[in-house]
């Protein structure tokens, strides 16, 4: 047991200055990831600053027609929100595909985006892991890597980001609102998480002490016809081997616009910009979907244990787009 202190912050500036001023401090939201990592000895914060009552815990309209999701909104409340279900169904579906009802009742919007990889070696103190202990090596490359990255990995790390919600918000062009020691920032979700490069210990671009206060979704009318599809080893309570978040806008048989992101394939949610570009203006048909996904996945560098993911990602994305096109 590593001793730690617990504080409840009273306002955002107070929380930020407390955490930014202490190297060993961390924010605590639902605790469903952080507390597990503390029990394993992977995270050893000296001070936990509870932020569950600090920011909004609901969904509100924005003047531009989009919506703002408070960082403390639970995954359950967000998935059940009537506006989210009607206008951004892929987000509700992504949330409901994750964890269990009990966990979703505790897990928050801010914490979900910042949960850490489920690479088994990251959670096992007895094995080398560059993400947990920089410079110690990567046990997964020659070890168990069936669930790990096929895109954007580095020699240092092949971990994947585990969040389903992050994949849907990435496809929706969501923007993360933060408050840090240097003031407020707006960060597109597509730029929040990093590829591992030589610094796999850094999951995202936030500075120490920077607090997520909200996530904004832009108005995207065609996202009302969108879908999240997740392939995993069990029907529930399992992380994605591959997932797809897609929205499709078809006019006269041609793709007018599309949003596509893949999960379970990289250190960050993977926005499929190459496929999107190839699809705009193309026939909304299986052949175009397949060509676009093959172009997107041309840069995949799988290992022996996860090579199946390349075809899986392509097929799941093509089927999801075909379903959306049929609904049009
Ligand atoms: C058995 C199990 C199965 C799961 N299955 C899935 C799954 O299939 N799909 C999926 O997506 N997730 C899954 N999860 C993960 C779960 O969704 C996350 O644990 C949860 O979303 C984290 O939210 P939290 O509020 O509990 O975060 P916490 O555990 O409290 O925090 C997580 C991290 O975020 C930081 N943090 C929290 N809030 C803020 C903030 N506002 N600003 C800045 N930093 C902050 C914390 O310091 C910590 O580093 C599973 C978890 C478990 C235990
Ligand atoms: S893949 Fe990344 S998280 Fe997993 S063992 Fe290698 S360095 Fe650690």
PDB file of C-alpha atoms and ligand atoms in Angstrom, residues 117 119-122 128-132 137-141 148 156-159 200, ligand 2:
ATOM      1  CA  UNK A 117      -3.484   1.324 -22.207  1.00  0.00           C
ATOM      2  CA  UNK A 119      -1.257  -3.719 -22.623  1.00  0.00           C
ATOM      3  CA  UNK A 120      -0.722  -6.539 -20.115  1.00  0.00           C
ATOM      4  CA  UNK A 121       2.971  -5.689 -19.609  1.00  0.00           C
ATOM      5  CA  UNK A 122       2.138  -2.079 -18.720  1.00  0.00           C
ATOM      6  CA  UNK A 128      10.050  -4.355 -18.911  1.00  0.00           C
ATOM      7  CA  UNK A 129       7.764  -1.668 -20.346  1.00  0.00           C
ATOM      8  CA  UNK A 130       8.900   1.627 -21.887  1.00  0.00           C
ATOM      9  CA  UNK A 131       5.562   3.273 -21.164  1.00  0.00           C
ATOM     10  CA  UNK A 132       5.694   2.479 -17.449  1.00  0.00           C
ATOM     11  CA  UNK A 137      12.279  -2.103 -23.133  1.00  0.00           C
ATOM     12  CA  UNK A 138       9.039  -3.335 -24.677  1.00  0.00           C
ATOM     13  CA  UNK A 139       7.940  -6.838 -23.674  1.00  0.00           C
ATOM     14  CA  UNK A 140       4.996  -6.861 -26.085  1.00  0.00           C
ATOM     15  CA  UNK A 141       6.958  -6.733 -29.354  1.00  0.00           C
ATOM     16  CA  UNK A 148      -1.959  -4.200 -29.895  1.00  0.00           C
ATOM     17  CA  UNK A 156       9.601   1.735 -28.278  1.00  0.00           C
ATOM     18  CA  UNK A 157       5.886   0.880 -27.929  1.00  0.00           C
ATOM     19  CA  UNK A 158       3.045  -0.847 -29.784  1.00  0.00           C
ATOM     20  CA  UNK A 159       0.281  -0.151 -27.263  1.00  0.00           C
ATOM     21  CA  UNK A 200       5.642   6.242 -25.068  1.00  0.00           C
TER      22      UNK A 200
HETATM   23  S1  LIG B   2       3.608  -2.035 -25.991  1.00  0.00           S
HETATM   24 FE1  LIG B   2       4.022  -0.170 -24.855  1.00  0.00          FE
HETATM   25  S2  LIG B   2       2.807  -0.487 -22.999  1.00  0.00           S
HETATM   26 FE2  LIG B   2       3.118  -2.516 -23.896  1.00  0.00          FE
HETATM   27  S3  LIG B   2       5.053  -3.363 -23.072  1.00  0.00           S
HETATM   28 FE3  LIG B   2       5.580  -2.285 -24.930  1.00  0.00          FE
HETATM   29  S4  LIG B   2       6.154  -0.254 -24.157  1.00  0.00           S
HETATM   30 FE4  LIG B   2       4.922  -1.197 -22.561  1.00  0.00          FE
END
